[in-house]
CSV table of C-alpha atoms and ligand atoms in Angstrom, one decimal:
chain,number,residue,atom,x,y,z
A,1,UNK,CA,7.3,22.9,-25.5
A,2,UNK,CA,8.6,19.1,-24.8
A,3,UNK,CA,10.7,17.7,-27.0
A,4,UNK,CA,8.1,14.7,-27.9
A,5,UNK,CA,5.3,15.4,-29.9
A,6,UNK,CA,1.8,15.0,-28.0
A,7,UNK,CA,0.5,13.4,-31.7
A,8,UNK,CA,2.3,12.0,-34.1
A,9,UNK,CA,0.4,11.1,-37.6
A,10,UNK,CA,2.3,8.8,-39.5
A,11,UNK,CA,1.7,7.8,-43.2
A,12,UNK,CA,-2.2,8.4,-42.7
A,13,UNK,CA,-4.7,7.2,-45.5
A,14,UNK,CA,-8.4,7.4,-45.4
A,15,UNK,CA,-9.4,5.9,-48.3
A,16,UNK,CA,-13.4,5.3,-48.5
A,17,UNK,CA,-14.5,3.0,-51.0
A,18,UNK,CA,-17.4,4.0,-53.5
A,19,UNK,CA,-19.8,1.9,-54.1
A,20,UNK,CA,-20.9,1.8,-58.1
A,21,UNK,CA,-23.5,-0.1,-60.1
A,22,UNK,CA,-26.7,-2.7,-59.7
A,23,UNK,CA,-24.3,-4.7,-57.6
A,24,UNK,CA,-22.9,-2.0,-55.6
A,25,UNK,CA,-19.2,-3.2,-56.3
A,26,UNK,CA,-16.4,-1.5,-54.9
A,27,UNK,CA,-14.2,0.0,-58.3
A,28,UNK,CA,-12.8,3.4,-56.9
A,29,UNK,CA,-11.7,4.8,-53.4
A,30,UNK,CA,-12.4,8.3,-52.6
A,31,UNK,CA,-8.6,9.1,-51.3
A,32,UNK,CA,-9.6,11.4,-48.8
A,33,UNK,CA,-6.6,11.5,-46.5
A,34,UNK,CA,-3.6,10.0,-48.5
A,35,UNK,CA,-0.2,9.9,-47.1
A,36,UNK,CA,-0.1,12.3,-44.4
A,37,UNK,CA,2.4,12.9,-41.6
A,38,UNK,CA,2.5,15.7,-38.9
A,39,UNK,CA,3.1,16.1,-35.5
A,40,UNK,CA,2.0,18.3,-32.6
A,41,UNK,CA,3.6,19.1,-29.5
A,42,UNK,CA,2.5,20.0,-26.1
A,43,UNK,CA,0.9,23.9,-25.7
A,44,UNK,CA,1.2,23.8,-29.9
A,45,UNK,CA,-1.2,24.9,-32.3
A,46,UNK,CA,-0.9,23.3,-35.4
A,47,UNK,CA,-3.1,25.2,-38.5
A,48,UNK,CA,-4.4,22.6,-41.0
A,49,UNK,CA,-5.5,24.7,-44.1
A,50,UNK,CA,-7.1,23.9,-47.4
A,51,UNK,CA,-9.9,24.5,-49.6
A,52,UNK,CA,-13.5,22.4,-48.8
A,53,UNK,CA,-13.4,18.8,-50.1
A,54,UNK,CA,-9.2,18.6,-49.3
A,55,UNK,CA,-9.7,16.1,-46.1
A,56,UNK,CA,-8.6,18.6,-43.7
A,57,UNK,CA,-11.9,17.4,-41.3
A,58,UNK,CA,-11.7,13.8,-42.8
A,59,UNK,CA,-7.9,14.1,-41.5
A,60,UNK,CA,-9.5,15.6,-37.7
A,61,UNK,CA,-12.0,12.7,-37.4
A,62,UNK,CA,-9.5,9.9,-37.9
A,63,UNK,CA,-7.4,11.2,-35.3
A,64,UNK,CA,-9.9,11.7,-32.6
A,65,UNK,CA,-11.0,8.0,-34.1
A,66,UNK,CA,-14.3,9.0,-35.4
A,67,UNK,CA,-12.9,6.9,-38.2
A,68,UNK,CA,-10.8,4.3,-38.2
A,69,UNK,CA,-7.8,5.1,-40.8
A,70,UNK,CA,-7.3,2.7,-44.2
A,71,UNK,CA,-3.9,2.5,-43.0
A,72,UNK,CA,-0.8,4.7,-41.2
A,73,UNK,CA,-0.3,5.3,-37.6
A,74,UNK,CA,-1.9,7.8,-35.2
A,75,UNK,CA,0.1,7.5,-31.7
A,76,UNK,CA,-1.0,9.9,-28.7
A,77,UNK,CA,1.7,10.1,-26.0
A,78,UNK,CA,4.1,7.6,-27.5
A,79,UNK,CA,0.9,5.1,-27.5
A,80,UNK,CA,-0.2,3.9,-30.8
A,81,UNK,CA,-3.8,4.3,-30.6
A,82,UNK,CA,-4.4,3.4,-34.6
A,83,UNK,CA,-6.4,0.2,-33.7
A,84,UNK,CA,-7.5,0.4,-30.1
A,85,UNK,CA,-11.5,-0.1,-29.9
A,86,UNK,CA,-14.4,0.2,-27.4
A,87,UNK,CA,-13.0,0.4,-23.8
A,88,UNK,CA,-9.2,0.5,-24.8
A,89,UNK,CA,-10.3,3.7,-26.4
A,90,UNK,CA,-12.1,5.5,-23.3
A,91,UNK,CA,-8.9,7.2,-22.0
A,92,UNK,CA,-8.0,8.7,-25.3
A,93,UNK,CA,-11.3,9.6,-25.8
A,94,UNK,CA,-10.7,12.1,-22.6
A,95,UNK,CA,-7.5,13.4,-23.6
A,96,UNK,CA,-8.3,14.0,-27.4
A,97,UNK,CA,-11.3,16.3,-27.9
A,98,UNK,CA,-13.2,18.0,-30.8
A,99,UNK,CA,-14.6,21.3,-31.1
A,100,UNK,CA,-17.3,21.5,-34.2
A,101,UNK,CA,-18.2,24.0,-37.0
A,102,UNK,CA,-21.8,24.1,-36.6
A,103,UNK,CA,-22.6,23.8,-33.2
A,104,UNK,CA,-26.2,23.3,-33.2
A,105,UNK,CA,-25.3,20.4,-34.7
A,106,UNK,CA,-23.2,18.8,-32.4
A,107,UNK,CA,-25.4,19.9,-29.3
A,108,UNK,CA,-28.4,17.7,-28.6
A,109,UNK,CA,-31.2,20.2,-29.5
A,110,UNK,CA,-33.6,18.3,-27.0
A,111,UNK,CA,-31.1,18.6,-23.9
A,112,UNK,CA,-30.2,21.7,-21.4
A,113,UNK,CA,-26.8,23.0,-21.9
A,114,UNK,CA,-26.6,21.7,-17.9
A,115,UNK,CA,-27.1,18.1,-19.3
A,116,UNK,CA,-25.2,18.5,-22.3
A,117,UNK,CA,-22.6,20.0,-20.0
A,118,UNK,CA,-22.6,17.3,-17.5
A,119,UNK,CA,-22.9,14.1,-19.7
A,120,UNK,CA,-19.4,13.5,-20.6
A,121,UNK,CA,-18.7,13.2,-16.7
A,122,UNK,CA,-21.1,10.6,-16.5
A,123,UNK,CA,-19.6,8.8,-19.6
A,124,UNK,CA,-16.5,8.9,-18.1
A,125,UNK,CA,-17.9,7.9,-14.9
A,126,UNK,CA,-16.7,10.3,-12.8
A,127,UNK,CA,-17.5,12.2,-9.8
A,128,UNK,CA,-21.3,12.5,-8.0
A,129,UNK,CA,-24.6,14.7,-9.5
A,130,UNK,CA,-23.6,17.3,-6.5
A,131,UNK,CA,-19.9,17.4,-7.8
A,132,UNK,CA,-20.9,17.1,-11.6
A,133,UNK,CA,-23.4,20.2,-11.0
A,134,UNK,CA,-20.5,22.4,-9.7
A,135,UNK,CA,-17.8,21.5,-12.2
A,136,UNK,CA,-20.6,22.8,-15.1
A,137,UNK,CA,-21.2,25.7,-13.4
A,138,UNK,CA,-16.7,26.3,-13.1
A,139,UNK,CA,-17.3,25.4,-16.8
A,140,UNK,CA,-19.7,28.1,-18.2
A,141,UNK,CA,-17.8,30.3,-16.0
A,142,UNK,CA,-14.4,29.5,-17.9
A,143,UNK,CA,-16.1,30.2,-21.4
A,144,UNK,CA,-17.6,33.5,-20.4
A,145,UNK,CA,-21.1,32.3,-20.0
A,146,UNK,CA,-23.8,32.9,-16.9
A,147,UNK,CA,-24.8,30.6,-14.6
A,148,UNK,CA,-28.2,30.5,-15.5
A,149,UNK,CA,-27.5,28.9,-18.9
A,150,UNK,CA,-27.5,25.0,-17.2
A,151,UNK,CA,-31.2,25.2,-17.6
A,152,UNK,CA,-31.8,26.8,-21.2
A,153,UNK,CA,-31.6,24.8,-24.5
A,154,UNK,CA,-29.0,25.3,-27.5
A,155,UNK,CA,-31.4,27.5,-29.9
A,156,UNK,CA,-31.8,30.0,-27.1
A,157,UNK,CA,-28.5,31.3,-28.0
A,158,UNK,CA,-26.1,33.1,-30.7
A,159,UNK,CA,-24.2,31.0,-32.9
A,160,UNK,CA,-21.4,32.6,-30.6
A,161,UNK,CA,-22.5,31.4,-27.7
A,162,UNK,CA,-23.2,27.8,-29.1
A,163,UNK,CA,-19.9,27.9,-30.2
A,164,UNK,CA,-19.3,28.6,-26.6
A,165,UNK,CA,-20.9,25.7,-25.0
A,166,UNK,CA,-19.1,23.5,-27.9
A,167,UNK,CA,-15.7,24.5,-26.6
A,168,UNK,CA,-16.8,24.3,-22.7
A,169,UNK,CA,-18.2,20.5,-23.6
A,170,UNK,CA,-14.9,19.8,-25.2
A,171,UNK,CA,-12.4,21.1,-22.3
A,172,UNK,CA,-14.5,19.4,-19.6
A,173,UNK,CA,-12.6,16.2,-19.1
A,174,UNK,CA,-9.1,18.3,-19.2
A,175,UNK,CA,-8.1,17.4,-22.6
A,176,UNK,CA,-4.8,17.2,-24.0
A,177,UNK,CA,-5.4,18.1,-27.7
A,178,UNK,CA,-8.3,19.7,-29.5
A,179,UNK,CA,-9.1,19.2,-33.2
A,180,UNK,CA,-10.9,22.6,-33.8
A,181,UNK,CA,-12.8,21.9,-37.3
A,182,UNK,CA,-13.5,25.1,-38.5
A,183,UNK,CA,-14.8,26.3,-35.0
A,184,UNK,CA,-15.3,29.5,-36.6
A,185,UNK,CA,-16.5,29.7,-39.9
A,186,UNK,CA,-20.3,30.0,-39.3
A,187,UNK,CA,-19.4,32.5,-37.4
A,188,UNK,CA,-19.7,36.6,-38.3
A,189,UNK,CA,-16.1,38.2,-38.3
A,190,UNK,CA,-16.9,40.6,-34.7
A,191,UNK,CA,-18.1,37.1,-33.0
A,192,UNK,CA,-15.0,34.7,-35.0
A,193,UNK,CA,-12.0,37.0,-32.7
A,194,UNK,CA,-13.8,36.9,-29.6
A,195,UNK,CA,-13.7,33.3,-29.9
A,196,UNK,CA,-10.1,33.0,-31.2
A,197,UNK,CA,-9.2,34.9,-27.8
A,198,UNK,CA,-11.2,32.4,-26.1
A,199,UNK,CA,-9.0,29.7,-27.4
A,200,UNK,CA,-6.0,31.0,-27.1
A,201,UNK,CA,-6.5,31.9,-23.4
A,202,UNK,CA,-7.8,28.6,-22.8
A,203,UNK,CA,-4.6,27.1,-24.5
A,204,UNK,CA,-2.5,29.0,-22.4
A,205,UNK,CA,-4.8,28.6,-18.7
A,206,UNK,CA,-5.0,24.8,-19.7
A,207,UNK,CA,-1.4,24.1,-22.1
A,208,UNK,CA,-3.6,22.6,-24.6
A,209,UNK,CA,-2.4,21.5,-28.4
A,210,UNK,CA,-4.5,22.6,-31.0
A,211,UNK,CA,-4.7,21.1,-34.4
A,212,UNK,CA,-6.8,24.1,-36.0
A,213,UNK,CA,-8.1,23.3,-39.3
A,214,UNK,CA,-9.4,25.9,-41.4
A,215,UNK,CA,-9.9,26.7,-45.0
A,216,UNK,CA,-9.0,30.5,-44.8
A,217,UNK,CA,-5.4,31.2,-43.9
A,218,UNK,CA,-6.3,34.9,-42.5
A,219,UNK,CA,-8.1,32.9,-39.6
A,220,UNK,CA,-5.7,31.2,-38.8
A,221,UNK,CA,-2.6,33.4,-38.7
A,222,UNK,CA,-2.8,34.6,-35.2
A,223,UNK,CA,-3.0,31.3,-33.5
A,224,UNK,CA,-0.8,28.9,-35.0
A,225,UNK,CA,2.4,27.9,-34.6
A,226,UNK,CA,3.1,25.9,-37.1
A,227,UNK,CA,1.2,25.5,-40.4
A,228,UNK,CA,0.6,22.7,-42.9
A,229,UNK,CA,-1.1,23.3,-45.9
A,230,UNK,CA,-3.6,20.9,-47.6
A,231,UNK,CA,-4.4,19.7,-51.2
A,232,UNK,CA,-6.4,16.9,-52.3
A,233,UNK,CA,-5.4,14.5,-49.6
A,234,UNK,CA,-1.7,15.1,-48.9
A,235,UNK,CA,0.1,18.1,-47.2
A,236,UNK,CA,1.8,20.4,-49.9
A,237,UNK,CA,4.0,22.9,-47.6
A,238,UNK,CA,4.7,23.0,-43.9
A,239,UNK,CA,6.2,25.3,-41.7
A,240,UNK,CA,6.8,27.9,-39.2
A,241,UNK,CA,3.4,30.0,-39.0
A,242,UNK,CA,5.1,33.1,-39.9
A,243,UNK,CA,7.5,31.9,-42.6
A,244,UNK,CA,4.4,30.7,-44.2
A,245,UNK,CA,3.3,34.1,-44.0
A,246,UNK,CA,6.7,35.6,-45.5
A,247,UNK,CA,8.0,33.4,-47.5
A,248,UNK,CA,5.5,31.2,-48.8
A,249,UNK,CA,7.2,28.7,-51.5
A,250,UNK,CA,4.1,26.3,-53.1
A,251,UNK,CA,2.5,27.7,-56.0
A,252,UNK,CA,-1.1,26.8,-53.8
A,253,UNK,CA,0.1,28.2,-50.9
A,254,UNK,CA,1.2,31.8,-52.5
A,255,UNK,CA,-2.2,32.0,-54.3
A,256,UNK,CA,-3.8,31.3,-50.4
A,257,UNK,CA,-1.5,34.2,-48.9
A,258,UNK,CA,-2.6,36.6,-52.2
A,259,UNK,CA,-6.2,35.9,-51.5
A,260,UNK,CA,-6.0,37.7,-47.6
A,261,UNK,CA,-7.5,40.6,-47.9
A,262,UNK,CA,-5.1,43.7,-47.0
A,263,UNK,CA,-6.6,46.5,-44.9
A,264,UNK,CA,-4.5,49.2,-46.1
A,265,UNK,CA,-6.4,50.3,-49.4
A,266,UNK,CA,-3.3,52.1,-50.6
A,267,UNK,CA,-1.0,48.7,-50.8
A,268,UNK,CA,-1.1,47.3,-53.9
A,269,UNK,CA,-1.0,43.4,-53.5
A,270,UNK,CA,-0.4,41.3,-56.9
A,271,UNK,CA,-3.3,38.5,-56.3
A,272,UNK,CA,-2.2,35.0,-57.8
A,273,UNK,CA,-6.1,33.7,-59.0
A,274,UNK,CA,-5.7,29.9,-59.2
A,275,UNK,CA,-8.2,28.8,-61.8
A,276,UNK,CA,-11.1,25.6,-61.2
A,277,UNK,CA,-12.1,23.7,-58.8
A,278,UNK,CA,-10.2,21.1,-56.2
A,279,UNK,CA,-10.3,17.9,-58.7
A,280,UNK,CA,-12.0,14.7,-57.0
A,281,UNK,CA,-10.3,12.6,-54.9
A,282,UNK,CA,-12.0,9.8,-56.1
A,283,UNK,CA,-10.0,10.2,-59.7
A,284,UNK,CA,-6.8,12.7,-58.6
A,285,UNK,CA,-5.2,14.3,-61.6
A,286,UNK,CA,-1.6,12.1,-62.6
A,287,UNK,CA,1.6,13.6,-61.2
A,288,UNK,CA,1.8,16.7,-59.1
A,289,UNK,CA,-2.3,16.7,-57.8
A,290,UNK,CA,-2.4,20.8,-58.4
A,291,UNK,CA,-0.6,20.5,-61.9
A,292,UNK,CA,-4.3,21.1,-63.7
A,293,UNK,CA,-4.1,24.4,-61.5
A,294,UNK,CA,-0.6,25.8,-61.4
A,295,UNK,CA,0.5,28.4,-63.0
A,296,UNK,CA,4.0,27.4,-63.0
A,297,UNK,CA,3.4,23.7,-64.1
A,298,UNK,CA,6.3,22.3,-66.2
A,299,UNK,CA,6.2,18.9,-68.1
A,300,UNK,CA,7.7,16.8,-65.9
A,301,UNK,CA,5.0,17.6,-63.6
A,302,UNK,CA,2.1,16.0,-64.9
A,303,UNK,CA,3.4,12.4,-64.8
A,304,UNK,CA,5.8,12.8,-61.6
A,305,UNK,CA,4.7,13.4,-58.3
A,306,UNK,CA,6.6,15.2,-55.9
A,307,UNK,CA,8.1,14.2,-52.6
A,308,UNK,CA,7.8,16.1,-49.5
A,309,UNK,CA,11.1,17.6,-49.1
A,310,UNK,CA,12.9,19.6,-47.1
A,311,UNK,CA,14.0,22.8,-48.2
A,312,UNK,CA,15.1,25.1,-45.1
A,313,UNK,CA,15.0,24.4,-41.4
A,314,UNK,CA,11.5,22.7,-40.8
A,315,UNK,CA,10.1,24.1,-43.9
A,316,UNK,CA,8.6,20.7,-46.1
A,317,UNK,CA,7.5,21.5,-49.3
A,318,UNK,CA,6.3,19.2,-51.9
A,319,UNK,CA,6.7,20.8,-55.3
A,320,UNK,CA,9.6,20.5,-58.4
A,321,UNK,CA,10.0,23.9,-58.6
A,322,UNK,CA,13.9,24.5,-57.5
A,323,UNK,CA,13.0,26.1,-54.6
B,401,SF4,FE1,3.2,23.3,-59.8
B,401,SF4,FE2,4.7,21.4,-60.7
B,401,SF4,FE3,5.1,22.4,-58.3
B,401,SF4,FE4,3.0,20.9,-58.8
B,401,SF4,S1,5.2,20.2,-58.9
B,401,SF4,S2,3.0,22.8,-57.6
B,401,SF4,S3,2.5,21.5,-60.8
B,401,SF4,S4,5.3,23.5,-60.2
């Protein structure tokens, strides 16, 4: 791994504004994305984890520049690519990819998989239909699928397959990074691993970085390398994939690790229940964001929020717990 991060997400706020009354004026932002910093390296898999509604995908489409950030800096390569638009973006567009939850909704229903296959080649403008037509076939051959799938259409197959053709689309212009949003939730558990093990081989044939967002921490365990936990907006604990794991130091973040499920039936696991639901981000609690929610809260907490700090080598956590 290179010493310079790939991505580098500085300061990052997507704030959307909410439109209210007769007049539709703008009163309230939904905070979405509010502060965040992180960084990914080359052949690194970075594992974005939170509950629905924290901005983990909100977070994914800013930096593939489905969105265009209220304010921070995204830079790809040392480049800050924050404000580039229309052709200026085209290059980036190659080398920063996105692999979707659903599928079926990210594949035109009404196209072949050879089409759908081929068509970011013609966006990009490159190579003829003869070279195009092999290149999707050494594509469906990389993601396990036959030959003869150019000419069928995306309900003909599994969600597993779909899934499939999503990641074969989004490695066919040799991409750098891949935001993977959820790329296996919708998935049942047999299909979920066989498609982890497609990543991760793909990472390895291919030295891609991965920013893997996800809102279960099991799923992501065996392919991160690093992990940053989400709440309402803002990253609460980083770290080392398995310190996380081990040692675990933000109230959120043990109650995530109590929730995984432990196969041995004879291990006795204390679970940590947090109680409620994520607060809006259009009116975030005062203070610490998870205070209404932590069992540990203290006074101070609900009217000062915490910094993220730095409590052991590369370990961030944002809580005033002495840690
Ligand atoms: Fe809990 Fe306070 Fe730490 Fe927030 S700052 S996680 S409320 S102990």
């Amino acid at each position: 791994m290179s010493d310079k991060p790939i991505l580098e997400v500085r300061d990052l706020k997507m704030h959307f504004p909410v439109k209210e009354g007769i007049l539709l004026r703008t009163n309230k932002f939904n905070k979405a994305v509010d502060g965040i910093s992180l960084t990914i390296h080359r052949g690194e898999t970075l594992g974005l984890v939170g509950e629905s509604g924290c901005g983990k995908s909100t977070l994914g489409r800013c930096i593939t520049r489905l969105y265009q950030p209220t304010s921070g800096s995204i830079y790809f390569e040392g480049q800050d690519i924050t404000h580039l638009k229309g052709n200026a973006l085209l290059p980036f567009r190659k080398d920063i990819q996105m692999i979707f939850q659903d599928p079926m909704e990210s594949l035109n229903a009404r196209h072949t998989v050879g089409d759908i296959l081929e068509e970011p080649f013609i966006v990009q403008k490159i190579g003829d239909r003869i070279s195009r037509k092999k290149q999707v076939l050494k594509l469906l051959d990389t993601v396990g699928l036959p030959a003869r799938s150019t000419s069928r259409y995306p309900f003909e197959f599994s969600g597993g397959q779909r899934q499939r053709i999503g990641i074969a689309r989004s490695i066919a212009l040799n991409p750098k990074l891949v935001i993977c949003d959820e790329p296996v939730s919708a998935l049942d558990v047999s299909i979920q691993s066989q498609i982890l093990n497609l990543l991760i081989d793909l990472q390895k044939e291919f030295n891609l970085s991965y920013l893997f967002i996800a809102h279960d921490l099991a799923v992501v365990k065996h392919i991160s390398d690093r992990i940053a936990i989400m709440y309402l907006g803002k990253v609460v604990e980083s770290a080392a994939g398995e310190t996380i794991y081990r040692k675990p130091l933000h109230p959120y973040t043990r109650s995530l690790i109590s929730a995984i499920p432990v196969p041995d039936p004879h291990r006795k696991v204390k679970r940590q229940v947090i109680s409620g639901d994520v607060p809006s981000p259009i009116d975030p609690p005062s203070g610490c964001p998870f205070h209404p929610r932590c069992p540990q809260v203290m006074d101070r907490c609900k009217h000062e929020p915490p910094q993220l700090r730095s409590v052991a080598d590369k370990h961030l956590v944002s809580c005033h717990l002495d840690l």
